[in-house]
Amino acid sequence: MERGAIPLDACPGGLDLRSTLESGQSYHWRREDGRMYENAPDGRYYTIVDGEFLRVRQAEAALEWEATTDAEPYLRELLRLDDDLDAIVANGPDDPLLREAYAAHRGLRIVDDPAFPCLISFICSAQMRVSRIHGMQVTLAERFGTTHEIEGETYHAFPTPEQLAGASVEELRECSLGYRAPYVKETAEMVAEGEAHPEEALGMDYEDARESLTRFVGVGNKVADCVLLFSLGYLEAVPLDTWIRSAIEDHFPDCDRGSYAATSRAIRERLGGEYAGYAQTYVFHHLRTAGTAEAP
DNA sequence: CCGTACCCTAGTTT
DNA sequence: AAAACTAGGGTAC
């Protein structure tokens, strides 16, 4: 294993690793102590990307890592360490709710997950609690993913499109996917057979990219926005989930224009356009954790 | 654009 | 205590 540390003073706006990985953006990291979503401090998180094992923990002034390869380029990408949070916050709209969310969770970064796992996890997210979405991805990995032996421990990569397409709907249902099981299978088949790939949206204008992702089974506008924001680098995407819809109702009622597309345009504008997705993610996390005591 | 069915589980209420 | 009820980051038809 290789080891290293990325100094966080070189990361404009810093990093809050726990908020970043436990805020329902990425479902492909696990905590070594198993205490995901429990608001517990000091977690060590691990994942497998491109067949490489990565493990990280947040130290005082650095992001420390151990990995089967040089993890730094992976981490810079996966955790968007080069985003200038200070500038994003400073240039964002001057709105009380947003200021509060930014202040409460400073260091939370948008993730940049691999596209296929991201797509599947958000298909699974329909009508589902964050902790259970995570549990489903863990189950899929353990059941269908490639096994890696690292220092005597067994880990599972997220399944490839081929591995998931090879699963039967019944097997997928056994992973508690419910009505999402056929969606996952059909989408995995589309990717495995080369019929479509989520990364084909890259380079398109935002709304075209969103439309293009909805051809996958189980993907509507909301899930498409999640994939655009959390995997494809469209930082203007604002997924209209129930939390942000209630924030719209309470704080930006004039942005409710009825249809998804029109409301999306209005709230995107209100949240600062280019980086509206950052604002959405902070507000989402802030509302979702409201009332929950943040561990010191 | 609107309504409804869809699966499953933890947590709450009867 | 067992059973009914509810809600949870929606989508397809």
Short mmCIF file of N, CA, C and O in Angstrom, two decimals, chain A residues 62-195:
data_model
loop_
_atom_site.label_atom_id
_atom_site.label_comp_id
_atom_site.label_asym_id
_atom_site.label_seq_id
_atom_site.Cartn_x
_atom_site.Cartn_y
_atom_site.Cartn_z
N ALA A 62 -4.76 17.92 6.98
CA ALA A 62 -4.49 17.17 5.76
C ALA A 62 -5.50 16.05 5.58
O ALA A 62 -6.14 15.60 6.53
N LEU A 63 -5.65 15.63 4.34
CA LEU A 63 -6.43 14.44 4.05
C LEU A 63 -5.42 13.30 3.88
O LEU A 63 -4.64 13.28 2.94
N GLU A 64 -5.41 12.39 4.85
CA GLU A 64 -4.45 11.29 4.82
C GLU A 64 -5.03 10.11 4.07
O GLU A 64 -6.21 9.81 4.21
N TRP A 65 -4.19 9.46 3.28
CA TRP A 65 -4.71 8.33 2.51
C TRP A 65 -3.76 7.15 2.49
O TRP A 65 -2.55 7.31 2.67
N GLU A 66 -4.33 5.98 2.29
CA GLU A 66 -3.59 4.76 1.99
C GLU A 66 -4.29 4.15 0.79
O GLU A 66 -5.52 4.17 0.73
N ALA A 67 -3.52 3.60 -0.14
CA ALA A 67 -4.16 3.08 -1.34
C ALA A 67 -3.24 2.12 -2.07
O ALA A 67 -2.03 2.08 -1.81
N THR A 68 -3.82 1.37 -2.98
CA THR A 68 -3.03 0.45 -3.78
C THR A 68 -2.37 1.16 -4.96
O THR A 68 -1.73 0.53 -5.78
N THR A 69 -2.55 2.47 -5.03
CA THR A 69 -1.93 3.27 -6.07
C THR A 69 -1.74 4.68 -5.53
O THR A 69 -2.08 4.95 -4.37
N ASP A 70 -1.19 5.58 -6.33
CA ASP A 70 -1.12 6.97 -5.91
C ASP A 70 -2.53 7.54 -5.89
O ASP A 70 -3.15 7.74 -6.94
N ALA A 71 -3.05 7.78 -4.70
CA ALA A 71 -4.46 8.16 -4.57
C ALA A 71 -4.73 9.63 -4.85
O ALA A 71 -5.88 10.01 -5.07
N GLU A 72 -3.70 10.43 -4.84
CA GLU A 72 -3.96 11.87 -4.89
C GLU A 72 -4.78 12.31 -6.10
O GLU A 72 -5.78 13.03 -5.94
N PRO A 73 -4.41 11.90 -7.32
CA PRO A 73 -5.24 12.33 -8.45
C PRO A 73 -6.68 11.82 -8.34
O PRO A 73 -7.62 12.55 -8.70
N TYR A 74 -6.86 10.61 -7.85
CA TYR A 74 -8.22 10.08 -7.67
C TYR A 74 -9.01 10.94 -6.68
O TYR A 74 -10.16 11.29 -6.91
N LEU A 75 -8.36 11.27 -5.56
CA LEU A 75 -9.07 12.02 -4.51
C LEU A 75 -9.38 13.44 -4.96
O LEU A 75 -10.45 13.97 -4.64
N ARG A 76 -8.45 14.04 -5.70
CA ARG A 76 -8.72 15.39 -6.20
C ARG A 76 -9.99 15.39 -7.05
O ARG A 76 -10.81 16.29 -6.96
N GLU A 77 -10.13 14.34 -7.84
CA GLU A 77 -11.30 14.26 -8.70
C GLU A 77 -12.55 13.87 -7.92
O GLU A 77 -13.58 14.54 -7.99
N LEU A 78 -12.46 12.75 -7.17
CA LEU A 78 -13.64 12.22 -6.48
C LEU A 78 -14.24 13.22 -5.49
O LEU A 78 -15.46 13.27 -5.31
N LEU A 79 -13.38 13.99 -4.83
CA LEU A 79 -13.84 14.92 -3.80
C LEU A 79 -13.79 16.38 -4.26
O LEU A 79 -13.99 17.28 -3.46
N ARG A 80 -13.50 16.56 -5.53
CA ARG A 80 -13.46 17.90 -6.13
C ARG A 80 -12.65 18.87 -5.27
O ARG A 80 -13.10 19.97 -4.95
N LEU A 81 -11.44 18.42 -4.92
CA LEU A 81 -10.62 19.19 -3.98
C LEU A 81 -10.17 20.53 -4.56
O LEU A 81 -9.74 21.41 -3.81
N ASP A 82 -10.25 20.68 -5.85
CA ASP A 82 -9.79 21.94 -6.45
C ASP A 82 -10.89 22.98 -6.60
O ASP A 82 -10.64 24.11 -7.03
N ASP A 83 -12.13 22.62 -6.26
CA ASP A 83 -13.19 23.64 -6.27
C ASP A 83 -12.87 24.71 -5.24
O ASP A 83 -12.52 24.40 -4.11
N ASP A 84 -12.99 25.95 -5.61
CA ASP A 84 -12.72 27.05 -4.69
C ASP A 84 -14.00 27.40 -3.92
O ASP A 84 -14.80 28.22 -4.34
N LEU A 85 -14.16 26.72 -2.78
CA LEU A 85 -15.38 26.90 -1.99
C LEU A 85 -15.54 28.34 -1.51
O LEU A 85 -16.66 28.87 -1.47
N ASP A 86 -14.42 28.96 -1.15
CA ASP A 86 -14.50 30.35 -0.69
C ASP A 86 -15.12 31.24 -1.76
O ASP A 86 -15.99 32.06 -1.48
N ALA A 87 -14.65 31.03 -2.98
CA ALA A 87 -15.17 31.86 -4.08
C ALA A 87 -16.63 31.52 -4.38
O ALA A 87 -17.45 32.42 -4.62
N ILE A 88 -16.96 30.23 -4.34
CA ILE A 88 -18.34 29.81 -4.62
C ILE A 88 -19.29 30.42 -3.60
O ILE A 88 -20.36 30.94 -3.94
N VAL A 89 -18.90 30.37 -2.33
CA VAL A 89 -19.74 30.94 -1.28
C VAL A 89 -19.81 32.46 -1.41
O VAL A 89 -20.88 33.06 -1.33
N ALA A 90 -18.65 33.08 -1.64
CA ALA A 90 -18.61 34.54 -1.72
C ALA A 90 -19.44 35.06 -2.89
O ALA A 90 -20.11 36.09 -2.78
N ASN A 91 -19.41 34.32 -3.99
CA ASN A 91 -20.12 34.79 -5.18
C ASN A 91 -21.56 34.31 -5.25
O ASN A 91 -22.30 34.68 -6.16
N GLY A 92 -21.96 33.47 -4.28
CA GLY A 92 -23.31 32.94 -4.28
C GLY A 92 -24.31 34.02 -3.92
O GLY A 92 -23.93 35.12 -3.49
N PRO A 93 -25.59 33.75 -4.11
CA PRO A 93 -26.61 34.74 -3.80
C PRO A 93 -26.63 35.03 -2.30
O PRO A 93 -26.33 34.16 -1.49
N ASP A 94 -26.97 36.24 -1.95
CA ASP A 94 -26.99 36.64 -0.55
C ASP A 94 -28.37 36.35 0.03
O ASP A 94 -29.22 37.22 0.12
N ASP A 95 -28.56 35.11 0.40
CA ASP A 95 -29.85 34.67 0.92
C ASP A 95 -29.65 34.11 2.33
O ASP A 95 -28.69 33.38 2.56
N PRO A 96 -30.53 34.45 3.25
CA PRO A 96 -30.35 34.01 4.65
C PRO A 96 -30.24 32.50 4.82
O PRO A 96 -29.36 32.01 5.52
N LEU A 97 -31.14 31.75 4.18
CA LEU A 97 -31.12 30.29 4.32
C LEU A 97 -29.81 29.73 3.79
O LEU A 97 -29.19 28.85 4.41
N LEU A 98 -29.37 30.24 2.67
CA LEU A 98 -28.15 29.77 2.05
C LEU A 98 -26.93 30.11 2.91
O LEU A 98 -26.05 29.27 3.12
N ARG A 99 -26.88 31.30 3.43
CA ARG A 99 -25.77 31.71 4.32
C ARG A 99 -25.69 30.78 5.51
O ARG A 99 -24.63 30.37 5.93
N GLU A 100 -26.87 30.48 6.06
CA GLU A 100 -26.92 29.61 7.23
C GLU A 100 -26.38 28.22 6.88
O GLU A 100 -25.59 27.64 7.63
N ALA A 101 -26.81 27.70 5.74
CA ALA A 101 -26.36 26.36 5.32
C ALA A 101 -24.86 26.34 5.04
O ALA A 101 -24.15 25.42 5.44
N TYR A 102 -24.38 27.36 4.37
CA TYR A 102 -22.95 27.44 4.07
C TYR A 102 -22.13 27.52 5.35
O TYR A 102 -21.10 26.86 5.51
N ALA A 103 -22.61 28.33 6.30
CA ALA A 103 -21.87 28.50 7.55
C ALA A 103 -21.85 27.20 8.37
O ALA A 103 -20.85 26.85 8.98
N ALA A 104 -22.96 26.47 8.33
CA ALA A 104 -23.08 25.28 9.16
C ALA A 104 -22.22 24.11 8.67
O ALA A 104 -21.82 23.26 9.45
N HIS A 105 -21.98 24.05 7.38
CA HIS A 105 -21.32 22.86 6.83
C HIS A 105 -20.13 23.19 5.96
O HIS A 105 -19.79 22.41 5.06
N ARG A 106 -19.50 24.33 6.19
CA ARG A 106 -18.37 24.75 5.36
C ARG A 106 -17.35 23.61 5.21
O ARG A 106 -16.99 22.96 6.19
N GLY A 107 -16.93 23.39 4.00
CA GLY A 107 -16.00 22.30 3.74
C GLY A 107 -16.68 21.13 3.05
O GLY A 107 -16.02 20.23 2.53
N LEU A 108 -18.03 21.13 3.05
CA LEU A 108 -18.76 20.12 2.30
C LEU A 108 -18.49 20.37 0.81
O LEU A 108 -18.64 21.50 0.33
N ARG A 109 -18.07 19.35 0.12
CA ARG A 109 -17.81 19.46 -1.31
C ARG A 109 -18.74 18.56 -2.10
O ARG A 109 -19.13 17.50 -1.62
N ILE A 110 -19.08 19.01 -3.30
CA ILE A 110 -19.80 18.13 -4.22
C ILE A 110 -18.85 17.01 -4.60
O ILE A 110 -17.65 17.24 -4.75
N VAL A 111 -19.37 15.80 -4.72
CA VAL A 111 -18.51 14.67 -5.12
C VAL A 111 -18.52 14.53 -6.64
O VAL A 111 -19.34 15.13 -7.34
N ASP A 112 -17.58 13.74 -7.10
CA ASP A 112 -17.53 13.41 -8.53
C ASP A 112 -17.38 11.89 -8.64
O ASP A 112 -16.28 11.37 -8.81
N ASP A 113 -18.51 11.22 -8.50
CA ASP A 113 -18.51 9.75 -8.51
C ASP A 113 -18.36 9.20 -9.91
O ASP A 113 -18.73 9.85 -10.89
N PRO A 114 -17.87 7.96 -10.02
CA PRO A 114 -17.91 7.28 -11.32
C PRO A 114 -19.35 7.20 -11.81
O PRO A 114 -20.28 7.03 -11.00
N ALA A 115 -19.55 7.34 -13.12
CA ALA A 115 -20.89 7.54 -13.66
C ALA A 115 -21.84 6.35 -13.46
O ALA A 115 -22.98 6.54 -13.05
N PHE A 116 -21.40 5.16 -13.78
CA PHE A 116 -22.33 4.03 -13.70
C PHE A 116 -22.81 3.75 -12.27
O PHE A 116 -24.02 3.66 -12.03
N PRO A 117 -21.88 3.65 -11.31
CA PRO A 117 -22.35 3.45 -9.93
C PRO A 117 -23.26 4.58 -9.47
O PRO A 117 -24.27 4.34 -8.78
N CYS A 118 -22.94 5.80 -9.85
CA CYS A 118 -23.78 6.95 -9.47
C CYS A 118 -25.18 6.79 -10.04
O CYS A 118 -26.18 6.95 -9.34
N LEU A 119 -25.26 6.44 -11.32
CA LEU A 119 -26.55 6.26 -11.99
C LEU A 119 -27.39 5.21 -11.27
O LEU A 119 -28.56 5.43 -10.96
N ILE A 120 -26.80 4.07 -10.99
CA ILE A 120 -27.54 2.99 -10.32
C ILE A 120 -27.98 3.41 -8.93
O ILE A 120 -29.13 3.18 -8.53
N SER A 121 -27.10 4.06 -8.18
CA SER A 121 -27.47 4.41 -6.81
C SER A 121 -28.65 5.37 -6.78
O SER A 121 -29.51 5.27 -5.91
N PHE A 122 -28.71 6.28 -7.76
CA PHE A 122 -29.84 7.22 -7.73
C PHE A 122 -31.11 6.62 -8.33
O PHE A 122 -32.21 7.07 -7.99
N ILE A 123 -30.99 5.61 -9.17
CA ILE A 123 -32.19 4.86 -9.55
C ILE A 123 -32.76 4.18 -8.31
O ILE A 123 -33.97 4.15 -8.10
N CYS A 124 -31.87 3.69 -7.47
CA CYS A 124 -32.30 3.03 -6.23
C CYS A 124 -32.88 4.02 -5.22
O CYS A 124 -33.55 3.63 -4.28
N SER A 125 -32.60 5.31 -5.39
CA SER A 125 -32.94 6.28 -4.35
C SER A 125 -34.42 6.65 -4.31
O SER A 125 -34.86 7.26 -3.33
N ALA A 126 -35.17 6.26 -5.35
CA ALA A 126 -36.59 6.66 -5.40
C ALA A 126 -37.33 6.21 -4.14
O ALA A 126 -37.32 5.03 -3.80
N GLN A 127 -37.99 7.12 -3.48
CA GLN A 127 -38.81 6.81 -2.30
C GLN A 127 -38.02 6.06 -1.26
O GLN A 127 -38.50 5.08 -0.70
N MET A 128 -36.82 6.48 -1.01
CA MET A 128 -35.96 5.69 -0.15
C MET A 128 -35.13 6.56 0.78
O MET A 128 -34.76 7.66 0.41
N ARG A 129 -34.91 6.09 1.97
CA ARG A 129 -34.09 6.80 2.95
C ARG A 129 -32.61 6.68 2.61
O ARG A 129 -32.17 5.64 2.13
N VAL A 130 -31.86 7.72 2.93
CA VAL A 130 -30.43 7.75 2.62
C VAL A 130 -29.68 6.51 3.12
O VAL A 130 -28.92 5.88 2.38
N SER A 131 -29.91 6.14 4.38
CA SER A 131 -29.15 5.01 4.93
C SER A 131 -29.50 3.71 4.20
O SER A 131 -28.64 2.84 4.04
N ARG A 132 -30.74 3.60 3.74
CA ARG A 132 -31.11 2.38 3.03
C ARG A 132 -30.58 2.36 1.61
O ARG A 132 -30.25 1.31 1.07
N ILE A 133 -30.50 3.53 0.99
CA ILE A 133 -29.89 3.58 -0.34
C ILE A 133 -28.46 3.07 -0.25
O ILE A 133 -28.01 2.25 -1.05
N HIS A 134 -27.76 3.55 0.75
CA HIS A 134 -26.38 3.11 0.97
C HIS A 134 -26.32 1.60 1.19
O HIS A 134 -25.51 0.90 0.58
N GLY A 135 -27.23 1.11 2.02
CA GLY A 135 -27.27 -0.33 2.29
C GLY A 135 -27.49 -1.14 1.02
O GLY A 135 -26.89 -2.20 0.83
N MET A 136 -28.34 -0.64 0.13
CA MET A 136 -28.59 -1.35 -1.13
C MET A 136 -27.32 -1.44 -1.97
O MET A 136 -27.04 -2.48 -2.57
N GLN A 137 -26.55 -0.35 -2.02
CA GLN A 137 -25.34 -0.35 -2.84
C GLN A 137 -24.30 -1.31 -2.25
O GLN A 137 -23.60 -1.99 -3.00
N VAL A 138 -24.25 -1.36 -0.92
CA VAL A 138 -23.34 -2.30 -0.26
C VAL A 138 -23.74 -3.73 -0.60
O VAL A 138 -22.90 -4.56 -0.95
N THR A 139 -25.04 -3.99 -0.55
CA THR A 139 -25.52 -5.34 -0.86
C THR A 139 -25.21 -5.71 -2.32
O THR A 139 -24.75 -6.82 -2.60
N LEU A 140 -25.45 -4.77 -3.24
CA LEU A 140 -25.16 -5.03 -4.65
C LEU A 140 -23.68 -5.35 -4.84
O LEU A 140 -23.31 -6.27 -5.58
N ALA A 141 -22.82 -4.58 -4.17
CA ALA A 141 -21.38 -4.80 -4.30
C ALA A 141 -20.99 -6.17 -3.75
O ALA A 141 -20.24 -6.92 -4.38
N GLU A 142 -21.53 -6.51 -2.58
CA GLU A 142 -21.14 -7.77 -1.96
C GLU A 142 -21.66 -8.96 -2.76
O GLU A 142 -21.05 -10.02 -2.80
N ARG A 143 -22.79 -8.76 -3.40
CA ARG A 143 -23.42 -9.87 -4.11
C ARG A 143 -22.89 -10.04 -5.53
O ARG A 143 -22.71 -11.14 -6.01
N PHE A 144 -22.64 -8.94 -6.22
CA PHE A 144 -22.31 -9.04 -7.65
C PHE A 144 -20.96 -8.42 -8.03
O PHE A 144 -20.51 -8.56 -9.16
N GLY A 145 -20.33 -7.70 -7.10
CA GLY A 145 -19.10 -7.00 -7.43
C GLY A 145 -17.86 -7.88 -7.32
O GLY A 145 -17.89 -8.94 -6.71
N THR A 146 -16.79 -7.40 -7.91
CA THR A 146 -15.51 -8.12 -7.87
C THR A 146 -14.90 -8.03 -6.48
O THR A 146 -14.90 -6.99 -5.84
N THR A 147 -14.38 -9.17 -6.03
CA THR A 147 -13.77 -9.26 -4.70
C THR A 147 -12.31 -8.84 -4.74
O THR A 147 -11.59 -9.21 -5.66
N HIS A 148 -11.90 -8.06 -3.76
CA HIS A 148 -10.49 -7.66 -3.64
C HIS A 148 -9.99 -8.05 -2.25
O HIS A 148 -10.66 -7.75 -1.26
N GLU A 149 -8.84 -8.70 -2.20
CA GLU A 149 -8.22 -9.02 -0.91
C GLU A 149 -7.14 -7.99 -0.64
O GLU A 149 -6.18 -7.88 -1.40
N ILE A 150 -7.32 -7.21 0.40
CA ILE A 150 -6.35 -6.18 0.74
C ILE A 150 -5.89 -6.39 2.18
O ILE A 150 -6.71 -6.32 3.09
N GLU A 151 -4.63 -6.68 2.35
CA GLU A 151 -4.07 -6.88 3.70
C GLU A 151 -4.93 -7.84 4.51
O GLU A 151 -5.23 -7.58 5.68
N GLY A 152 -5.34 -8.92 3.87
CA GLY A 152 -6.08 -9.96 4.59
C GLY A 152 -7.57 -9.68 4.75
O GLY A 152 -8.30 -10.53 5.25
N GLU A 153 -8.03 -8.51 4.32
CA GLU A 153 -9.45 -8.21 4.42
C GLU A 153 -10.09 -8.31 3.03
O GLU A 153 -9.43 -8.09 2.02
N THR A 154 -11.38 -8.65 3.02
CA THR A 154 -12.09 -8.75 1.75
C THR A 154 -12.95 -7.52 1.51
O THR A 154 -13.70 -7.10 2.39
N TYR A 155 -12.80 -6.96 0.32
CA TYR A 155 -13.61 -5.80 -0.06
C TYR A 155 -14.28 -6.09 -1.41
O TYR A 155 -13.84 -6.94 -2.16
N HIS A 156 -15.35 -5.36 -1.70
CA HIS A 156 -16.08 -5.58 -2.94
C HIS A 156 -16.21 -4.28 -3.72
O HIS A 156 -16.67 -3.28 -3.18
N ALA A 157 -15.81 -4.34 -4.97
CA ALA A 157 -16.03 -3.18 -5.85
C ALA A 157 -17.51 -3.13 -6.22
O ALA A 157 -18.21 -4.14 -6.16
N PHE A 158 -17.99 -1.96 -6.63
CA PHE A 158 -19.35 -1.87 -7.14
C PHE A 158 -19.39 -2.66 -8.45
O PHE A 158 -18.44 -2.64 -9.23
N PRO A 159 -20.47 -3.39 -8.70
CA PRO A 159 -20.53 -4.22 -9.91
C PRO A 159 -20.39 -3.40 -11.20
O PRO A 159 -20.83 -2.25 -11.27
N THR A 160 -19.79 -4.02 -12.19
CA THR A 160 -19.73 -3.42 -13.52
C THR A 160 -21.11 -3.53 -14.17
O THR A 160 -21.97 -4.30 -13.71
N PRO A 161 -21.35 -2.81 -15.25
CA PRO A 161 -22.62 -2.95 -15.97
C PRO A 161 -22.87 -4.41 -16.36
O PRO A 161 -24.01 -4.90 -16.23
N GLU A 162 -21.84 -5.11 -16.80
CA GLU A 162 -21.99 -6.51 -17.20
C GLU A 162 -22.41 -7.37 -16.00
O GLU A 162 -23.29 -8.23 -16.12
N GLN A 163 -21.75 -7.14 -14.88
CA GLN A 163 -22.08 -7.94 -13.69
C GLN A 163 -23.52 -7.69 -13.25
O GLN A 163 -24.23 -8.62 -12.88
N LEU A 164 -23.96 -6.44 -13.30
CA LEU A 164 -25.34 -6.15 -12.87
C LEU A 164 -26.35 -6.64 -13.90
O LEU A 164 -27.42 -7.14 -13.54
N ALA A 165 -26.00 -6.50 -15.17
CA ALA A 165 -26.91 -6.97 -16.22
C ALA A 165 -27.08 -8.49 -16.13
O ALA A 165 -28.11 -9.04 -16.52
N GLY A 166 -26.06 -9.15 -15.61
CA GLY A 166 -26.10 -10.61 -15.48
C GLY A 166 -26.96 -11.09 -14.33
O GLY A 166 -27.31 -12.27 -14.24
N ALA A 167 -27.31 -10.18 -13.44
CA ALA A 167 -28.17 -10.56 -12.32
C ALA A 167 -29.61 -10.66 -12.80
O ALA A 167 -30.02 -9.93 -13.71
N SER A 168 -30.37 -11.58 -12.22
CA SER A 168 -31.79 -11.65 -12.58
C SER A 168 -32.58 -10.64 -11.76
O SER A 168 -32.13 -10.20 -10.70
N VAL A 169 -33.75 -10.28 -12.28
CA VAL A 169 -34.60 -9.35 -11.53
C VAL A 169 -34.91 -9.92 -10.15
O VAL A 169 -34.94 -9.19 -9.15
N GLU A 170 -35.09 -11.23 -10.11
CA GLU A 170 -35.39 -11.85 -8.82
C GLU A 170 -34.23 -11.69 -7.84
O GLU A 170 -34.43 -11.36 -6.67
N GLU A 171 -33.01 -11.90 -8.35
CA GLU A 171 -31.83 -11.71 -7.48
C GLU A 171 -31.74 -10.27 -6.99
O GLU A 171 -31.38 -10.01 -5.85
N LEU A 172 -32.06 -9.35 -7.90
CA LEU A 172 -32.00 -7.94 -7.51
C LEU A 172 -33.07 -7.61 -6.47
O LEU A 172 -32.84 -6.84 -5.54
N ARG A 173 -34.22 -8.24 -6.63
CA ARG A 173 -35.26 -8.03 -5.62
C ARG A 173 -34.81 -8.55 -4.26
O ARG A 173 -35.17 -7.98 -3.22
N GLU A 174 -34.05 -9.61 -4.29
CA GLU A 174 -33.54 -10.15 -3.01
C GLU A 174 -32.62 -9.16 -2.32
O GLU A 174 -32.35 -9.29 -1.13
N CYS A 175 -32.12 -8.18 -3.07
CA CYS A 175 -31.29 -7.12 -2.46
C CYS A 175 -32.17 -5.99 -1.96
O CYS A 175 -31.69 -4.88 -1.74
N SER A 176 -33.47 -6.25 -1.82
CA SER A 176 -34.43 -5.26 -1.31
C SER A 176 -34.58 -4.05 -2.22
O SER A 176 -34.84 -2.95 -1.74
N LEU A 177 -34.43 -4.26 -3.51
CA LEU A 177 -34.60 -3.13 -4.43
C LEU A 177 -36.07 -2.85 -4.72
O LEU A 177 -36.41 -1.79 -5.25
N GLY A 178 -36.94 -3.82 -4.45
CA GLY A 178 -38.35 -3.61 -4.71
C GLY A 178 -38.62 -3.33 -6.18
O GLY A 178 -38.02 -3.94 -7.06
N TYR A 179 -39.52 -2.38 -6.44
CA TYR A 179 -39.90 -2.11 -7.84
C TYR A 179 -38.76 -1.52 -8.65
O TYR A 179 -38.85 -1.40 -9.87
N ARG A 180 -37.64 -1.16 -7.98
CA ARG A 180 -36.49 -0.61 -8.70
C ARG A 180 -35.68 -1.70 -9.39
O ARG A 180 -34.83 -1.39 -10.24
N ALA A 181 -35.89 -2.95 -9.00
CA ALA A 181 -35.08 -4.06 -9.52
C ALA A 181 -35.07 -4.12 -11.05
O ALA A 181 -34.00 -4.15 -11.66
N PRO A 182 -36.25 -4.11 -11.69
CA PRO A 182 -36.22 -4.15 -13.16
C PRO A 182 -35.60 -2.89 -13.77
O PRO A 182 -34.98 -2.96 -14.84
N TYR A 183 -35.74 -1.74 -13.10
CA TYR A 183 -35.11 -0.52 -13.61
C TYR A 183 -33.59 -0.70 -13.66
O TYR A 183 -32.92 -0.36 -14.64
N VAL A 184 -33.06 -1.21 -12.54
CA VAL A 184 -31.60 -1.40 -12.44
C VAL A 184 -31.13 -2.39 -13.50
O VAL A 184 -30.13 -2.16 -14.18
N LYS A 185 -31.88 -3.48 -13.65
CA LYS A 185 -31.45 -4.48 -14.63
C LYS A 185 -31.47 -3.92 -16.05
O LYS A 185 -30.51 -4.05 -16.80
N GLU A 186 -32.57 -3.26 -16.40
CA GLU A 186 -32.67 -2.75 -17.77
C GLU A 186 -31.63 -1.67 -18.06
O GLU A 186 -31.05 -1.62 -19.14
N THR A 187 -31.40 -0.80 -17.08
CA THR A 187 -30.38 0.23 -17.28
C THR A 187 -28.99 -0.39 -17.40
O THR A 187 -28.20 -0.02 -18.27
N ALA A 188 -28.71 -1.38 -16.55
CA ALA A 188 -27.41 -2.06 -16.62
C ALA A 188 -27.24 -2.74 -17.98
O ALA A 188 -26.16 -2.71 -18.58
N GLU A 189 -28.31 -3.32 -18.50
CA GLU A 189 -28.25 -3.96 -19.82
C GLU A 189 -27.97 -2.94 -20.91
O GLU A 189 -27.19 -3.18 -21.82
N MET A 190 -28.63 -1.78 -20.82
CA MET A 190 -28.40 -0.74 -21.82
C MET A 190 -26.93 -0.35 -21.87
O MET A 190 -26.35 -0.17 -22.94
N VAL A 191 -26.33 -0.22 -20.70
CA VAL A 191 -24.92 0.17 -20.65
C VAL A 191 -24.02 -0.99 -21.08
O VAL A 191 -23.10 -0.81 -21.89
N ALA A 192 -24.32 -2.18 -20.57
CA ALA A 192 -23.48 -3.34 -20.88
C ALA A 192 -23.48 -3.65 -22.37
O ALA A 192 -22.46 -4.03 -22.94
N GLU A 193 -24.63 -3.46 -23.00
CA GLU A 193 -24.73 -3.79 -24.42
C GLU A 193 -24.28 -2.64 -25.33
O GLU A 193 -24.38 -2.74 -26.56
N GLY A 194 -23.82 -1.57 -24.71
CA GLY A 194 -23.29 -0.45 -25.50
C GLY A 194 -24.36 0.41 -26.14
O GLY A 194 -24.08 1.24 -26.99
N GLU A 195 -25.60 0.21 -25.71
CA GLU A 195 -26.70 0.98 -26.28
C GLU A 195 -26.67 2.44 -25.82
O GLU A 195 -27.06 3.35 -26.55
#
